[in-house]
Short mmCIF file of C-alpha atoms in Angstrom, two decimals:
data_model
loop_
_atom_site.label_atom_id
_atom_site.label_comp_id
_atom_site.label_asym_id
_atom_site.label_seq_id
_atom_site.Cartn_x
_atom_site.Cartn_y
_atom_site.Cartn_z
CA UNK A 1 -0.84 101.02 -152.05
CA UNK A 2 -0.50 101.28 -147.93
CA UNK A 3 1.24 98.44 -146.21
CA UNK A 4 -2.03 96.97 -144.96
CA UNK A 5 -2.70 96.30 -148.91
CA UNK A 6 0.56 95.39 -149.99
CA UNK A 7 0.38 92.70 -147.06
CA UNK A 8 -2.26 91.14 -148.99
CA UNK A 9 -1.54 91.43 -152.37
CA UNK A 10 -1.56 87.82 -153.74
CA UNK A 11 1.44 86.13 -155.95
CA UNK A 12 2.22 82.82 -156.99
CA UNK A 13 4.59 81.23 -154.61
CA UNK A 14 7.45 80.70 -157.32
CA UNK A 15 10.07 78.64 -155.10
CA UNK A 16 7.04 76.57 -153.67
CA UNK A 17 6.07 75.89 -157.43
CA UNK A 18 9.42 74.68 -158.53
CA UNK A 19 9.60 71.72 -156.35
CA UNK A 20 5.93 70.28 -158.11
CA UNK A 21 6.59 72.05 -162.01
CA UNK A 22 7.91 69.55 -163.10
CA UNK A 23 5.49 66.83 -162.09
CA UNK A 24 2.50 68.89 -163.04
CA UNK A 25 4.30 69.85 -166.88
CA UNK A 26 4.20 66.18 -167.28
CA UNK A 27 0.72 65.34 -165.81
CA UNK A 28 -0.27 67.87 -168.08
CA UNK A 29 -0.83 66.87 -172.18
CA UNK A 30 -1.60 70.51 -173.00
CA UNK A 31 1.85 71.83 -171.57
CA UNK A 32 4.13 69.01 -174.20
CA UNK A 33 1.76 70.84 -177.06
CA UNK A 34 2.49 73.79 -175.98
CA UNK A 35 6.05 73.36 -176.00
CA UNK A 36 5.73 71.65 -179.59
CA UNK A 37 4.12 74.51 -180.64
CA UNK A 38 6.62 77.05 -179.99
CA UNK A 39 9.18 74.24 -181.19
CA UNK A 40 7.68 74.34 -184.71
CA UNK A 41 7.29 78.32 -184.90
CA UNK A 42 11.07 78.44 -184.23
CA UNK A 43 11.66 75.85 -186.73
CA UNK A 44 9.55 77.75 -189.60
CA UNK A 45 12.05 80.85 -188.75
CA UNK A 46 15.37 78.67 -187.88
CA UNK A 47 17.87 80.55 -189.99
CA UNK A 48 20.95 80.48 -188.57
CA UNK A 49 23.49 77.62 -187.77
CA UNK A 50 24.37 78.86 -184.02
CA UNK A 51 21.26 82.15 -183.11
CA UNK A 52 21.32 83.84 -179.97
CA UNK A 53 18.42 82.92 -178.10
CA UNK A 54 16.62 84.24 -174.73
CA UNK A 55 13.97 83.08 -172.91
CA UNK A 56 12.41 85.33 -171.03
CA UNK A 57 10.75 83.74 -167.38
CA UNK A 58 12.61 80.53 -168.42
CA UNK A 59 11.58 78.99 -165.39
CA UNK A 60 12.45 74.98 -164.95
CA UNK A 61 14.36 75.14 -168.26
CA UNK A 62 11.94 72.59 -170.62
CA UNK A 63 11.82 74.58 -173.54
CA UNK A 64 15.48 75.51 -173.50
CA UNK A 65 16.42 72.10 -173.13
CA UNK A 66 14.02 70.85 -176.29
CA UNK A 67 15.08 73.64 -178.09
CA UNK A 68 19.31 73.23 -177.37
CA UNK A 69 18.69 69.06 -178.55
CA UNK A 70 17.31 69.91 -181.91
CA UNK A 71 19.67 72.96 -182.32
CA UNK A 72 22.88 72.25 -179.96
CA UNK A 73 24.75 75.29 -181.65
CA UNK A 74 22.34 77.86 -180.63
CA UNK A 75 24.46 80.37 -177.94
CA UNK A 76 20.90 80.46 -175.12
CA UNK A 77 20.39 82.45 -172.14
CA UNK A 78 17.85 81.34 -169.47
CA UNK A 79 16.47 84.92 -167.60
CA UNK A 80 14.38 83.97 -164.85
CA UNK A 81 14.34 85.59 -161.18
CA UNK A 82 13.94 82.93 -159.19
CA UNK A 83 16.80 80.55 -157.22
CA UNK A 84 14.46 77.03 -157.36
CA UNK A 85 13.12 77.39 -160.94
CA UNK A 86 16.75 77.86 -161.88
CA UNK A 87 18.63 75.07 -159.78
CA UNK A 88 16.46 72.85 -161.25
CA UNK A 89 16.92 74.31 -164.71
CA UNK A 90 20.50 74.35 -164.60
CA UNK A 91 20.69 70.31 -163.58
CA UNK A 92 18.87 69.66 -166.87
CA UNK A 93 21.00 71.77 -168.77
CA UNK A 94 24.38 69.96 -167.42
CA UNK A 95 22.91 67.05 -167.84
CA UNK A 96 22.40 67.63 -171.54
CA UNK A 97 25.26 69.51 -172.16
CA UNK A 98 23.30 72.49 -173.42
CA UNK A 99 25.00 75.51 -174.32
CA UNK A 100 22.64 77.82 -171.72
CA UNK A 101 24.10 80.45 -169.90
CA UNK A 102 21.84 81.10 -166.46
CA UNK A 103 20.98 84.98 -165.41
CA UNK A 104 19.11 85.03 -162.01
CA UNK A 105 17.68 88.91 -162.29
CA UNK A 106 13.92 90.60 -162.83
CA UNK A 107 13.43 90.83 -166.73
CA UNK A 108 12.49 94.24 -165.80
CA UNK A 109 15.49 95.09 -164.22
CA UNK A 110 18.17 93.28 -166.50
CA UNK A 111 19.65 94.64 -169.18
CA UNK A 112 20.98 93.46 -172.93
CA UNK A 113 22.79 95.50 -175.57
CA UNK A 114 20.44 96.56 -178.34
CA UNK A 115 20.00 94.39 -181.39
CA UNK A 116 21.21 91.05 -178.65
CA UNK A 117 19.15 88.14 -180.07
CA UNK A 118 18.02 86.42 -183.01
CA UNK A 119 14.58 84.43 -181.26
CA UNK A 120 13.46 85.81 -177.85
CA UNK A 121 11.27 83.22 -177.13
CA UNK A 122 8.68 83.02 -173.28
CA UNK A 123 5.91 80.45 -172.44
CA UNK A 124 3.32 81.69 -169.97
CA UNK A 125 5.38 84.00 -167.78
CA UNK A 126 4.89 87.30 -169.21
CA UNK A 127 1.31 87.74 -167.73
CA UNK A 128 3.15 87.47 -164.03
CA UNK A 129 5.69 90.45 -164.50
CA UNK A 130 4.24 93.87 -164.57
CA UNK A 131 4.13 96.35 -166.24
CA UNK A 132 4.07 94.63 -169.20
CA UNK A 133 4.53 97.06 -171.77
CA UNK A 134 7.54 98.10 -170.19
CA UNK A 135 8.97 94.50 -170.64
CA UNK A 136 7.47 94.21 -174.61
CA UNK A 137 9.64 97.61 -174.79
CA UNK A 138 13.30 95.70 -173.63
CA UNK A 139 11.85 92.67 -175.35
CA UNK A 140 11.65 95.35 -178.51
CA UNK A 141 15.57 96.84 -177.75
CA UNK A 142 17.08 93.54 -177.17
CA UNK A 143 15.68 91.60 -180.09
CA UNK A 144 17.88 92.18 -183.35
CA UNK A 145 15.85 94.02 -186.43
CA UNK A 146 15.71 90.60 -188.24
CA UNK A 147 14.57 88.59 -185.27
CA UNK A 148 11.75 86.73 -184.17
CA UNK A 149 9.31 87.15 -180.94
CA UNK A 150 7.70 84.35 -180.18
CA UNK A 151 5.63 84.32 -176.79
CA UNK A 152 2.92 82.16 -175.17
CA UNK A 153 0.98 83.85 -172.41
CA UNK A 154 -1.26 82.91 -169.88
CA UNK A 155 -4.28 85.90 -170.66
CA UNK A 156 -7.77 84.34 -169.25
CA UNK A 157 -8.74 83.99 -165.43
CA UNK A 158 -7.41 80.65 -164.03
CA UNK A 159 -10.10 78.06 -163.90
CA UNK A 160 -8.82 75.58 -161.23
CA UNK A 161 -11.50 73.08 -161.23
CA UNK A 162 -11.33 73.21 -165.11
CA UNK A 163 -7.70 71.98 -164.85
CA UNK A 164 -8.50 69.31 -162.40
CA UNK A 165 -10.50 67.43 -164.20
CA UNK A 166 -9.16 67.75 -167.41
CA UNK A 167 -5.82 66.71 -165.93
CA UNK A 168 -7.77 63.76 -163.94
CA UNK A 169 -9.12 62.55 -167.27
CA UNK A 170 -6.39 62.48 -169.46
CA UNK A 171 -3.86 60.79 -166.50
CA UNK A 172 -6.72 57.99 -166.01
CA UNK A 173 -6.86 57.46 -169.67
CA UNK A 174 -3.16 57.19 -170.18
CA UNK A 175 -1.65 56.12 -167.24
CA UNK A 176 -4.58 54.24 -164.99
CA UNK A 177 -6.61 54.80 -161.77
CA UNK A 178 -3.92 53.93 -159.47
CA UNK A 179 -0.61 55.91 -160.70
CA UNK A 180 -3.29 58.96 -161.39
CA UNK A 181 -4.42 58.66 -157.29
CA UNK A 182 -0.65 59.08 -156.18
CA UNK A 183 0.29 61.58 -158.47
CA UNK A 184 -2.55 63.84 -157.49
CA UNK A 185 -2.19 62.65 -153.80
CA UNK A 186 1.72 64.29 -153.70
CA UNK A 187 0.59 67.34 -156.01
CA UNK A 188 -1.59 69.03 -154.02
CA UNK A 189 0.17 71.86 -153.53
CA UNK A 190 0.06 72.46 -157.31
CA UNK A 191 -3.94 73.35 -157.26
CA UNK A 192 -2.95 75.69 -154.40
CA UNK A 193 -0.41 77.89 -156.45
CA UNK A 194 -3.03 77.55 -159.13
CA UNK A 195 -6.19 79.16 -156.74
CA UNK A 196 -3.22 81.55 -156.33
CA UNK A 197 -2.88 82.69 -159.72
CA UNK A 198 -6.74 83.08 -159.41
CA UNK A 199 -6.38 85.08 -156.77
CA UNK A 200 -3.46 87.71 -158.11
CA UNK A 201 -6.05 87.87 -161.45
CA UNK A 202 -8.88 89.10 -159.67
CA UNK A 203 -6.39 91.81 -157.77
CA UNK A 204 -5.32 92.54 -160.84
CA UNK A 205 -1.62 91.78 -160.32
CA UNK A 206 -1.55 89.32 -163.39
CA UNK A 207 -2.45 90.34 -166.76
CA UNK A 208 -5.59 89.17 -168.30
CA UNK A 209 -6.33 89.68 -171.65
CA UNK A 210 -7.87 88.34 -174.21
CA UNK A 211 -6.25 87.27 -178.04
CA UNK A 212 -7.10 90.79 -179.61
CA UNK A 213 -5.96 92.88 -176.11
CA UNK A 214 -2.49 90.87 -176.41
CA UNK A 215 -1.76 91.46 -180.03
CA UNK A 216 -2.96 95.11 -179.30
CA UNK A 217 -0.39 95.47 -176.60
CA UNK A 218 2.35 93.66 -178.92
CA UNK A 219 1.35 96.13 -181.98
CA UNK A 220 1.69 99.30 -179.19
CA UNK A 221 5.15 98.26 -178.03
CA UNK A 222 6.52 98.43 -181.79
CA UNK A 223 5.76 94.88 -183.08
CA UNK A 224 4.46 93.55 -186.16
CA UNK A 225 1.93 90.63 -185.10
CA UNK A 226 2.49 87.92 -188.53
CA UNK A 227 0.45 85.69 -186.10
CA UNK A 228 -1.62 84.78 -183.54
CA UNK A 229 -3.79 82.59 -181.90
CA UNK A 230 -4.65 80.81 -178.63
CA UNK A 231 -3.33 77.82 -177.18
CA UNK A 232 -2.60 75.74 -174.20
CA UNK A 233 -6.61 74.74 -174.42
CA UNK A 234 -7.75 78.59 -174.89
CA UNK A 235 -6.46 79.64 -171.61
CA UNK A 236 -3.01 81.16 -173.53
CA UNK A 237 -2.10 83.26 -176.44
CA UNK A 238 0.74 82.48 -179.19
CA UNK A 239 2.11 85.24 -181.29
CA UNK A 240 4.94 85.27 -183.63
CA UNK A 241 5.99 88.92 -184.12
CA UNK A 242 9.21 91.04 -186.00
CA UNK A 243 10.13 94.29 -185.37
CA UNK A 244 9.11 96.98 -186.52
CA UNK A 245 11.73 100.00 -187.32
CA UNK A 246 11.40 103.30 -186.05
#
């Protein structure tokens, strides 16, 4: 790639995005599902009285900070690169008193011992850092023999008026005409990010994949798929994988 390309490659804006995540999580019905969804896969497999957890891309902290109130014992690590996603992350976390230790690196750059964690655990972040088989390989190293995988990633192209007026419906339904106007009035910046994303898809510098292609990629890196599926309204993919040894 020359300079004159690498000028215009396209990325989501991260620190621009932290300061509206927040707001658009909770505009957004399909994001609290999500997060129950992973909650209840790491319940099924919750068998240990303090695990070692990581989440990988961990950005604002929400599932960290579900997870660490229904299992306060569980020793967590938040792994995410960027300064704004984490400030606001950490906040939560001294506000609840979780047990979440903060590393502002590149997942593709850190480094764990081998055999580190019992649950590494990511929600729609893996599709932004590339390459990604050379993350599902540390992902692989890190996680201990018996552990669990569970990741939801963000595989088809970004639909941005999709989002709009699904997220227009629900937030007149729920919380009226009025709150909905000045929500969406002081979010615009959101549906920019999003025509972002949209934007580093069709460049190619965000994975897009389909259900099949993911598990594929999962199976390649040394993983046994037990499940998989799509979520967060078909846009994402949830799989549930253990290792297997070599």
């Amino acid at each position: 790639m020359n300079s004159t390309e690498a000028a215009k490659r396209v990325e989501i804006q991260w620190s621009t995005y932290a300061e509206y995540y927040d707001q658009m999580c909770e505009a957004n019905p399909s994001y609290a599902d999500m997060i129950d969804l992973v909650m209840s896969k790491v319940a099924i497999h919750m068998g240990r009285i303090n695990p070692s957890i990581l989440d990988v891309g961990a950005g604002t902290g929400n599932l960290l900070t579900t997870l660490t109130s229904v299992v306060p014992r569980a020793e967590c690590i938040h792994l995410d690169i960027n300064p704004s996603m984490n400030a606001r992350a950490r906040k939560k976390y001294e506000e609840s008193g979780a047990n979440v230790s903060i590393v502002q690196e590149s997942a593709l750059e850190v480094d764990f011992p081998a055999h580190t964690f019992d649950f590494i655990l990511s929600t729609n972040a893996i599709y932004a850092i590339e390459p990604h088989a050379v993350l599902l390989a540390k992902l692989r190293k890190w996680i201990k023999t018996d552990g669990v995988l569970i990741l939801v990633d963000f595989g088809r192209p970004q639909k941005v008026n999709d989002w709009f007026w699904y997220m227009l419906r629900e937030n007149v339904r729920h919380r009226g005409l009025v709150p909905t106007f000045r929500l969406f009035s002081g979010n615009w910046e959101v549906a920019k990010q999003n025509r972002r994303t949209t934007a580093a898809q069709d460049q190619g510098n965000y994975w897009v994949h389909s259900t099949q292609e993911f598990a594929k990629a999962l199976q390649q890196s040394g993983f046994f798929v037990e499940e998989i599926g799509s979520c967060y309204r078909g846009y994402s993919d949830i799989a549930v994988c253990k290792k297997i040894p070599r």
